XYZ file of C-alpha atoms in Angstrom:
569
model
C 244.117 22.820 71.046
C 247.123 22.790 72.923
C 246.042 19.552 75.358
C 245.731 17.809 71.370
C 249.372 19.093 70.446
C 250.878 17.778 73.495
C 248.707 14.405 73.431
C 250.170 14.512 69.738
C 253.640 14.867 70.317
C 253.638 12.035 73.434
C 252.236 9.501 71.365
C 254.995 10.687 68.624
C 257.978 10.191 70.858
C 256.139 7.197 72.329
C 255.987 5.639 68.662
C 259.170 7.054 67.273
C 260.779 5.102 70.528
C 259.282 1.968 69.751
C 260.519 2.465 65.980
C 263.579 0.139 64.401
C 266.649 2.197 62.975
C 265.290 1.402 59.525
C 261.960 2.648 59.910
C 263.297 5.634 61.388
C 265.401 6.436 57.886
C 262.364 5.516 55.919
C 260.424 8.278 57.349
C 263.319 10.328 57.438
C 264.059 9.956 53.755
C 260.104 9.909 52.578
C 260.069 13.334 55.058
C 263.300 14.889 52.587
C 261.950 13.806 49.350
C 258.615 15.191 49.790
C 260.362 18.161 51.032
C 262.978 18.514 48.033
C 259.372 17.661 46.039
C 257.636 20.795 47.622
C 260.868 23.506 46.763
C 261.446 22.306 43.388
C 257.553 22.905 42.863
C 258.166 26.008 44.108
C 261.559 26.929 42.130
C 259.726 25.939 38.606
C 256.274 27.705 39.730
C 258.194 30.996 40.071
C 259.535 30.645 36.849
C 257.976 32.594 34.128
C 256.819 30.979 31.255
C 256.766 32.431 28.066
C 255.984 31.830 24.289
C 257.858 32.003 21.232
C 256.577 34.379 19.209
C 258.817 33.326 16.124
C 260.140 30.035 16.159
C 263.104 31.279 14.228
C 265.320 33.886 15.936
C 265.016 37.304 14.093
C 269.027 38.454 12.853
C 268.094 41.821 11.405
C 268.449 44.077 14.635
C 265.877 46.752 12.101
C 263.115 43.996 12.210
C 263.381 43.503 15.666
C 263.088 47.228 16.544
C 260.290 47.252 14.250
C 258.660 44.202 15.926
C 259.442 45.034 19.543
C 257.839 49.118 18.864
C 254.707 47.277 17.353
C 254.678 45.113 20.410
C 255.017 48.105 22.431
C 251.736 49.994 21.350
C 249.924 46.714 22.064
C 251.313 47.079 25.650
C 252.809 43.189 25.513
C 255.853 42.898 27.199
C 258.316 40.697 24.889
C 261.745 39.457 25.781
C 264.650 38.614 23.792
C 267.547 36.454 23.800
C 271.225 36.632 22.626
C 270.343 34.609 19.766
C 267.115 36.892 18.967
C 264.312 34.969 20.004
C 261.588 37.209 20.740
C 258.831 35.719 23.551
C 255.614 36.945 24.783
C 253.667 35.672 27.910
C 251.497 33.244 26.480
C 250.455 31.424 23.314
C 247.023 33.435 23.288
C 249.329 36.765 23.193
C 251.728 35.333 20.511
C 248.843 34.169 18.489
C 247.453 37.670 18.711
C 250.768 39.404 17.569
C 251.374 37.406 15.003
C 247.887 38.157 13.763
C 248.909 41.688 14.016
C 252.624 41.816 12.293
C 251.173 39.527 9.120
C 248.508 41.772 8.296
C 251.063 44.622 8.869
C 253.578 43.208 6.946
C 256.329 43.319 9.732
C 257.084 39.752 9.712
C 260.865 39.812 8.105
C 261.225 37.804 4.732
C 263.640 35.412 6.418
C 260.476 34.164 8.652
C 258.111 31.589 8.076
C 255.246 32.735 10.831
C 253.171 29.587 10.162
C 256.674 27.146 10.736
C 254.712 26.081 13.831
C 251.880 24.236 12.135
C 254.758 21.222 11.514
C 253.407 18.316 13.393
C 254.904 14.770 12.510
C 254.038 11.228 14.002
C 256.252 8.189 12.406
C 253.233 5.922 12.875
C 250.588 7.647 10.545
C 250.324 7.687 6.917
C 251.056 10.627 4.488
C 247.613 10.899 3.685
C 246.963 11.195 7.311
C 249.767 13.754 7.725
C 248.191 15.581 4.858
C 244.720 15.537 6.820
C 246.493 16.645 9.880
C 248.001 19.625 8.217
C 244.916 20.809 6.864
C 243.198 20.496 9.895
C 245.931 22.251 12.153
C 246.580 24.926 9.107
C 242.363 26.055 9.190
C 242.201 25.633 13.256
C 245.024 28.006 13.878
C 244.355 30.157 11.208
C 240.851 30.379 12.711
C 242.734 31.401 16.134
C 244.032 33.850 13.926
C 240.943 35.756 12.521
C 239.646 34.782 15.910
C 242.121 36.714 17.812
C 241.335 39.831 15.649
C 238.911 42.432 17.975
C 236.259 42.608 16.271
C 235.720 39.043 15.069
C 233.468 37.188 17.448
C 233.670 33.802 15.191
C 235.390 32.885 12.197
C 235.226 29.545 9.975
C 237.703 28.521 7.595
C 237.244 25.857 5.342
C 240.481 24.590 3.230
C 239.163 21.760 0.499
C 241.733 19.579 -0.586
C 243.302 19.485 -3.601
C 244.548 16.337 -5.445
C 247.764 16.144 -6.809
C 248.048 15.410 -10.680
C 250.836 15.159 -13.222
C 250.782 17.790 -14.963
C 250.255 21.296 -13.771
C 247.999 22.436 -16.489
C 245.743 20.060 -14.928
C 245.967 20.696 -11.088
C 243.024 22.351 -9.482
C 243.335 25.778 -7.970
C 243.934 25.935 -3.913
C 240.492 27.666 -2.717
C 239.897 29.135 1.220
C 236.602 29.831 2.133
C 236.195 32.087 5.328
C 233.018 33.322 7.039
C 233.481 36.312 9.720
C 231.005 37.389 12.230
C 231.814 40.339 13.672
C 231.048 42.806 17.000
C 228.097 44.701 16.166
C 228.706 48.913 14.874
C 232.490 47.466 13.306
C 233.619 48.223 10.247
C 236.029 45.299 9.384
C 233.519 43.928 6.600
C 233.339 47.524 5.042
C 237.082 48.427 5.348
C 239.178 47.332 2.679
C 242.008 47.624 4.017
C 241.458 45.298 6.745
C 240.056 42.806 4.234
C 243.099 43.005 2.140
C 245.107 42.455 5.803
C 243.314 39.119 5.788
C 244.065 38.172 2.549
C 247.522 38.281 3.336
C 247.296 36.313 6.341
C 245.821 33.854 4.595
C 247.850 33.928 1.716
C 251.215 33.231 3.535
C 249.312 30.659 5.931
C 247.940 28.133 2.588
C 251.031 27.578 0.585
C 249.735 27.626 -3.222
C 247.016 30.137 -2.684
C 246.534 32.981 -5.020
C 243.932 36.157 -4.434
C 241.690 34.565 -6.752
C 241.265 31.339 -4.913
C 239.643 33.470 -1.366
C 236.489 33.960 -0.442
C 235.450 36.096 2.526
C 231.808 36.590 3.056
C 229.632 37.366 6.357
C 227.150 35.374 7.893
C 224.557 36.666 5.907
C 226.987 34.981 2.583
C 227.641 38.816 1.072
C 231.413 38.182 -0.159
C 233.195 41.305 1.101
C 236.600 40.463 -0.416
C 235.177 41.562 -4.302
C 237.031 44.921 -4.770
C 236.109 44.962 -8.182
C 232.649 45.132 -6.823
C 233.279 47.750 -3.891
C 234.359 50.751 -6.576
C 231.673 52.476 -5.391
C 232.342 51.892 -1.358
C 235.751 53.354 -2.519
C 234.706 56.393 -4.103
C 232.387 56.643 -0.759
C 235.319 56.357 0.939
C 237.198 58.686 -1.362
C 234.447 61.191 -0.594
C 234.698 60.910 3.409
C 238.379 61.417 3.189
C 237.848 64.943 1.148
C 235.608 65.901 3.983
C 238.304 64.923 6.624
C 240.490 66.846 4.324
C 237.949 69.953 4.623
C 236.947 69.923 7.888
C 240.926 69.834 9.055
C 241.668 72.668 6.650
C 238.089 74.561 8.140
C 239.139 73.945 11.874
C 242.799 75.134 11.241
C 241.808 78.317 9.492
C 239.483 78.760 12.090
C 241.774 78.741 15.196
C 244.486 80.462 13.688
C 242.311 83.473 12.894
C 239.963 83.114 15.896
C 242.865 82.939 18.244
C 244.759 86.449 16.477
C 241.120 88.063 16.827
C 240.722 86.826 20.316
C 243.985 88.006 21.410
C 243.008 91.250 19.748
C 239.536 92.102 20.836
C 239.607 89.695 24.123
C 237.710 86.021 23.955
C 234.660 87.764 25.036
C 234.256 90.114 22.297
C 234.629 87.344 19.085
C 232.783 84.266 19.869
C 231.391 83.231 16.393
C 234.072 82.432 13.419
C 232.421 80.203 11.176
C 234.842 78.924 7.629
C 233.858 77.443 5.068
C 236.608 76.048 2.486
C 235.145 74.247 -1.248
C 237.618 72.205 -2.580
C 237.872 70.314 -6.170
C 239.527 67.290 -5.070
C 239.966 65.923 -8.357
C 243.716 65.029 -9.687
C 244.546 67.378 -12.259
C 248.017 66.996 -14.308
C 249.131 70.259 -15.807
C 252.294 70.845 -18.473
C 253.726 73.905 -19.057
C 257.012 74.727 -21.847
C 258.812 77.826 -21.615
C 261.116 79.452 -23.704
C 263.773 81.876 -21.950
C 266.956 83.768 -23.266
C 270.371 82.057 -23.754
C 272.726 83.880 -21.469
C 276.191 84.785 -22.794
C 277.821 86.590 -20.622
C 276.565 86.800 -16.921
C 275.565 89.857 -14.975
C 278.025 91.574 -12.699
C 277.589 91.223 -8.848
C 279.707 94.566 -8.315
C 277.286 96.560 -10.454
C 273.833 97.728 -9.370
C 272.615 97.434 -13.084
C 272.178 94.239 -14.902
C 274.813 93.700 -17.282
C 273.847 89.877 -18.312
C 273.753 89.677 -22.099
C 271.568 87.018 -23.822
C 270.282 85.933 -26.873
C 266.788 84.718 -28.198
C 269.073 81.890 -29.952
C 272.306 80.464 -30.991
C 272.938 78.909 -34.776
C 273.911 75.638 -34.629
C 274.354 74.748 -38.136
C 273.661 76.418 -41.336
C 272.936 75.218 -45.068
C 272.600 77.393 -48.270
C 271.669 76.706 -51.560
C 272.226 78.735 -54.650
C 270.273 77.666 -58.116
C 270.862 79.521 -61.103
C 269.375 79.086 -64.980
C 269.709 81.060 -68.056
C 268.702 79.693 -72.043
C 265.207 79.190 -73.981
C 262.366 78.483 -72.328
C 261.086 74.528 -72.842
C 257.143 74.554 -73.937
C 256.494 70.702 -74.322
C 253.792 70.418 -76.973
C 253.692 66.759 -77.253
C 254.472 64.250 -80.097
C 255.226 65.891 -83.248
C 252.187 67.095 -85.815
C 249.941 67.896 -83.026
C 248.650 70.102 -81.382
C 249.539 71.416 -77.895
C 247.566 70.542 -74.756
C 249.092 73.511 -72.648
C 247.689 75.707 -70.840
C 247.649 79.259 -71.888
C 250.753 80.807 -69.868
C 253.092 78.098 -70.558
C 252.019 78.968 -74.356
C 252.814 82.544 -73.867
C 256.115 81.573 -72.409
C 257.525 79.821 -75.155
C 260.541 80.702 -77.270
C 262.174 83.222 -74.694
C 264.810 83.773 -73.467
C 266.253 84.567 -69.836
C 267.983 84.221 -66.904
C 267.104 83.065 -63.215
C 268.949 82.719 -59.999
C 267.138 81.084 -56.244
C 269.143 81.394 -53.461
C 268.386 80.386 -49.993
C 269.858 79.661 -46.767
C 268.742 77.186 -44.104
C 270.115 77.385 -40.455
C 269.386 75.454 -37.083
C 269.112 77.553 -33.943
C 269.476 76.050 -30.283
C 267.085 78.045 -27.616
C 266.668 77.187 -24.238
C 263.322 75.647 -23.368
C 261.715 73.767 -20.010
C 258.693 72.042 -19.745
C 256.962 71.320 -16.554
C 254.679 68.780 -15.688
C 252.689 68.856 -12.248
C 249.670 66.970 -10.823
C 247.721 69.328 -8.894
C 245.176 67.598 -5.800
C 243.601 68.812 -4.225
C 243.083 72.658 -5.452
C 241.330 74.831 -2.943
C 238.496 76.507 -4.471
C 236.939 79.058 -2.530
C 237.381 80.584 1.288
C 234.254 81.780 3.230
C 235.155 83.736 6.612
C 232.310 84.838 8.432
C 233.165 86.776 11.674
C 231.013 88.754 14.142
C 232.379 91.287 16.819
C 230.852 92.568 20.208
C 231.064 96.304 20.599
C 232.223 97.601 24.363
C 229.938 98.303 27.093
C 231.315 100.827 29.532
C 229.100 101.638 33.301
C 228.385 105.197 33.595
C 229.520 106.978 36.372
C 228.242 110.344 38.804
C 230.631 113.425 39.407
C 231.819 111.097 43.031
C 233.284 108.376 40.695
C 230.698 106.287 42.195
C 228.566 103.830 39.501
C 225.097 105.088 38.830
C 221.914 103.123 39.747
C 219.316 103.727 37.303
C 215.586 103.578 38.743
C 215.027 99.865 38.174
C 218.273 98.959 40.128
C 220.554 98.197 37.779
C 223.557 99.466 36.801
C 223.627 102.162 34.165
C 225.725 101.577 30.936
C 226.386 102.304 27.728
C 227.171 100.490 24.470
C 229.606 101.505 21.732
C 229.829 99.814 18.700
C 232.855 98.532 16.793
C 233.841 101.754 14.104
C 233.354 101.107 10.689
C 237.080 101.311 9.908
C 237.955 99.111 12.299
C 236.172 96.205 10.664
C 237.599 97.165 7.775
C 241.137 96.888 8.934
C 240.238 93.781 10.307
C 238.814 91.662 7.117
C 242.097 93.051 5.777
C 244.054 91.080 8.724
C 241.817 88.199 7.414
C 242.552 88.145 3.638
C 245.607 88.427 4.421
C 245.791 85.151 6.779
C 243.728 82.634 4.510
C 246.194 84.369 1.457
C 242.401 85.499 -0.345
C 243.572 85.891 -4.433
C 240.396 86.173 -6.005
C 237.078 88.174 -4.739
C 234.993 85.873 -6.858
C 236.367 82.562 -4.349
C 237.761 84.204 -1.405
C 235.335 86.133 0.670
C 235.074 87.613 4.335
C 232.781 89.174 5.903
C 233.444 91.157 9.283
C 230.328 92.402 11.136
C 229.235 94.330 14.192
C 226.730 92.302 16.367
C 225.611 93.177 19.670
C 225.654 90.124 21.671
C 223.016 89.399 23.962
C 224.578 89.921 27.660
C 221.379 90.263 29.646
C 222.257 87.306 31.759
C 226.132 88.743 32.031
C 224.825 92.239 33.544
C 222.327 90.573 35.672
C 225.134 88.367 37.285
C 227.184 91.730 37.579
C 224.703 93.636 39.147
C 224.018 90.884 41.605
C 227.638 90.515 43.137
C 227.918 94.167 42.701
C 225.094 94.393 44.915
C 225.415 92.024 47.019
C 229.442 93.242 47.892
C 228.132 96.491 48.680
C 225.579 94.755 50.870
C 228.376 92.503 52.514
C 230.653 95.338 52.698
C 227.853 97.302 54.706
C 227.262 94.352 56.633
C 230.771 93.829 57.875
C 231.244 98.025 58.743
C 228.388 97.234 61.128
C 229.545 93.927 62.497
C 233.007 95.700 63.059
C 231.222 98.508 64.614
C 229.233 96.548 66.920
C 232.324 94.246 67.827
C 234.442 97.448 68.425
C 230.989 98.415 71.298
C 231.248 95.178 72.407
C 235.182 95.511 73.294
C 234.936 98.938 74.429
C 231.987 97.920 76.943
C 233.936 94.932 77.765
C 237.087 97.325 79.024
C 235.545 99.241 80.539
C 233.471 96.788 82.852
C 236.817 94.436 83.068
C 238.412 98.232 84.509
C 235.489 99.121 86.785
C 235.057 95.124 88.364
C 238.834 95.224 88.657
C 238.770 98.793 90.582
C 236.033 97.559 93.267
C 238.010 94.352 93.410
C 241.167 96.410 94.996
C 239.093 98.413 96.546
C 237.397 95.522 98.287
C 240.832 93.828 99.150
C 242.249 97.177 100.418
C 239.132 97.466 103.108
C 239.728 93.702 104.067
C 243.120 93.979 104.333
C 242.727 97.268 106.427
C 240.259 94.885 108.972
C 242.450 92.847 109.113
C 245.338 94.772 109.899
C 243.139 96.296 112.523
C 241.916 93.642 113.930
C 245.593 92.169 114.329
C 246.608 95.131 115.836
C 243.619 95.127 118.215
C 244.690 91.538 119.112
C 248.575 92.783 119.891
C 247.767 95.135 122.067
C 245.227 93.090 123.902
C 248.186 90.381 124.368
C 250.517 92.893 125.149
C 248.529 94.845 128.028
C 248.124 91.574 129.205
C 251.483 90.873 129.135
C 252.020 94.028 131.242
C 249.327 92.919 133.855
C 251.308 89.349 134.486
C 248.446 87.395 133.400
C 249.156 84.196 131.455
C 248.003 84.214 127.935
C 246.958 81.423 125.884
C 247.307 81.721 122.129
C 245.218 79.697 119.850
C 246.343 77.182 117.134
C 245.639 79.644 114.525
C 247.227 82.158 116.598
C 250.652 80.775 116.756
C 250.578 79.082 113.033
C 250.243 82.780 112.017
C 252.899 84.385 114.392
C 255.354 81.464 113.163
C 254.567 82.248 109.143
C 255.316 86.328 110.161
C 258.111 85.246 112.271
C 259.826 83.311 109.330
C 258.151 86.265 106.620
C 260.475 88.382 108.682
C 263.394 86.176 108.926
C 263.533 85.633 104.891
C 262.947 89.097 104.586
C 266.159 89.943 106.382
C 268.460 86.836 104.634
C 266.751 87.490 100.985
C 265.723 91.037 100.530
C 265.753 90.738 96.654
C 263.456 87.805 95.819
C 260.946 89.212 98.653
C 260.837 92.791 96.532
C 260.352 90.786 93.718
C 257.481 88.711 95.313
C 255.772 92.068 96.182
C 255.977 93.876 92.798
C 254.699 90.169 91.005
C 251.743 90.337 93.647
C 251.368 94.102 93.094
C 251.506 93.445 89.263
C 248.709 91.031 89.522
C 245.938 92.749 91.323
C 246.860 96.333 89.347
């Protein structure tokens, strides 16, 4: 490889030699601009690109909060401008979103989310334009419904509708859409949703009303008929009271099974079961009441109320006095015939007398209120069933030590909860789900022994089986504390022949050297000539110079004997 590179590079000097000056600045210049070409690719690669997800920049800073928080809990990073432009990453996002915020309703009033279907080309026709806008208005709004989770495929199908003079005449604008959906969802069945599509497609066909869409699976069941789906609603109704129960159920339950548990311990309580019947029917009630006028309020500094009232106040009054006195008037008829009366206005004719009426007529004011109150739901009846463990206590000998009964177990002994002690705690009870009525509200607190065969066998196990490790470890101590004992004492005894052994050696030795300085010495005395052996004098040197130190440094040779002495002790 590097033979090639040098090869290279010779026949490049060799060629850039033979080069002109203006070849040389061509390759120079086509070198720079393909350079320049390579870090602007760069520069506008590392750019991000996003997407408008409003071509219109949104003013209200409320919207955008509202828009940017919804953006949030998708997890899509937006970014906005100074003029309010909000952008996502891509157009597959944005489409997405704005799927989202139209069926939502976020999208502010000021914004036209389907501005971006305006495409215009000076060269076709209007009829063509016309074509091309209801092609581009059903593709995206299929991207749309598309971009919704739980449609797989959507089709949307936007007839055209001739314009005529008059308006009494002009056809309605119709949108036909067929959804197929992820398998187990429950857009088609959700009305909510549905109505989330209308809209969408109600702000995306300009002229469209509710009456003119038509939403229906693959299978061609319409699912946009709510007249038709009172029944799914009631259904739905129905699941929501159950929601509403079950929530009610489980937060009676842990309220109470949490006081009992903190009571009586988690282990004595285990089984709370609620049950909660509610009329979930809307009920409107209105009430009048009639209550005192108050004329002169009560006195704070008094213990005694002094507040005087009245049942009423007159308002107005009106009396009329009548009063009559003369001959009593019998008509008989025309003259020279006979009277059709009856008998007591005959009796009553030709006397005389006087009569007076008097009566009196007054308007009172009273205070009255009326109430009016719609009452749903209305919780019908409370059912608290609760059963409590009783205590098991071991039994124990006159040592304090537990008792082993002849199967080997543990001996115990139950006690069960006291009679007024359930009493006092149903009363707990009533008192937390507020019971009113015995009829509705009823508890029920019993005494059950729970099964704890399984619990006692566990105990006895590691009760046994500690007092079988604790045995075990007294006799591996035991034997370890043998071991170390026999261990010092053979480490003393090997260590006591040891210095014995050294002391005999090193009295041989001494008497051997002493054997050998006398022999030199008597021969010394004699005159004979005495040769001393290698060994010999290597030895009388090292004492010679043993000496020597000895006699210049006293203190570190004491202190070399007592660390040798130290060591063989």
């Amino acid at each position: 490889m590097n033979e090639w590179l040098k090869k290279f590079m010779a026949k490049l000097k060799e060629s850039w030699a033979k080069w002109t000056i203006i070849q040389k600045g061509v390759l120079v210049g086509i070198v720079a601009v393909a350079i320049l070409a390579v870090v602007l690719m760069f520069r506008m690669s590392s750019k991000p690109t996003t997407v408008k997800l409003f071509t219109t920049p949104v003013s209200d800073e409320n919207d955008r909060v509202r828009i940017l928080n919804r953006l949030d809990k998708e997890n899509v990073k937006a970014d906005v401008d100074s003029n309010g432009v909000i952008s996502v990453k891509d157009e597959a996002t944005a489409r997405r979103m704005r799927d989202i915020l139209i069926t939502e309703d976020l999208v502010p009033s000021s914004i036209n989310p389907w501005s971006f279907f305006d495409q215009t080309n000076w060269s076709t026709t209007d009829y063509e334009r016309k074509i091309q806008w209801q092609h581009a208005t059903e593709e995206l709004v299929k991207q749309h419904l598309e971009a919704i989770d739980d449609v797989t495929n959507a089709s949307v199908r936007i007839p055209p509708v001739e314009e005529t003079l008059f308006s009494a005449d002009q056809a309605p604008v119709t949108v036909s859409v067929i959804l197929r959906v992820v398998p187990g969802s429950d857009l088609l069945t959700n009305r909510r949703r549905i109505m989330g599509i209308q809209k969408l497609l109600l702000k995306a066909v300009e002229g469209l009303k509710e009456d003119g869409i038509t939403i229906t699976d693959v299978d061609g069941n319409q699912v946009n008929d709510f007249e038709g789906m009172a029944g799914m609603d009631r259904l739905s109704q129905i699941e929501k009271a159950q929601k509403i129960i079950q929530r009610l159920e489980a937060s009676y339950r842990a309220k109470i099974l949490k006081s009992l548990q903190d009571t009586l311990t988690a282990d004595r309580v285990r089984d709370l079961n609620v049950k909660i019947g509610m009329d979930m029917s809307e009920k409107t009630s209105q009430s009048t009441e009639y209550t005192p006028i108050e004329i002169t309020p009560s006195d704070p500094s008094k213990p005694y109320d002094t507040r005087v009232t009245r049942d009423s106040i007159p308002i107005s009054s009106h009396t009329v006095t009548k009063e009559w006195q003369g001959t009593g008037f019998n008509p008989n008829g025309p003259g020279g015939t006979e009277g059709n009366n009856p008998p007591n206005y005959g009796d009553l004719s030709n006397l005389q007398g006087r009569s007076v009426e008097t009566g009196t007529i007054v308007n009172s004011a009273i205070n009255t209120r009326t109430t009016q109150e719609n009452v749903m739901p209305n919780i019908d009846s409370i059912s608290v069933a609760v059963n409590i463990d009783g205590k098991w206590s071991k039994k124990y000998d006159k040592n304090h030590n537990v008792i082993i009964t002849d199967e080997g177990q543990m001996a115990r002994e139950y006690t069960p909860v006291p009679e007024d002690e359930l009493e006092k705690i149903a009363s707990n009870i009533e008192a937390a789900i507020g019971s009113r009525d015995a009829r509705t509200y009823r508890v029920s607190v019993t005494n059950v022994q729970f099964d704890r065969t399984a619990e006692h066998e566990a105990e006895d196990s590691a009760y046994f089986k500690a007092r079988q490790t604790r045995t075990t470890v007294m006799l591996a101590l035991l034997g370890t504390a043998v071991v170390l004992i026999a261990f010092i004492i053979f480490r003393f005894i090997s260590r006591e022949m040891e210095r014995r052994r050294r002391l005999r050696e090193e009295e041989l030795l001494r008497k051997q050297q002493a054997a050998r300085e006398q022999a030199l010495w008597d021969a010394k005395e004699e005159g004979m000539e005495v040769t001393m052996s290698v060994e010999e004098r290597k030895r009388a040197e090292l004492q010679e110079n043993a000496i020597a130190m000895a006699k210049e440094h006293p203190e570190d040779v004491a202190m070399l004997i007592r660390t040798w002495l130290m060591e063989e002790s």
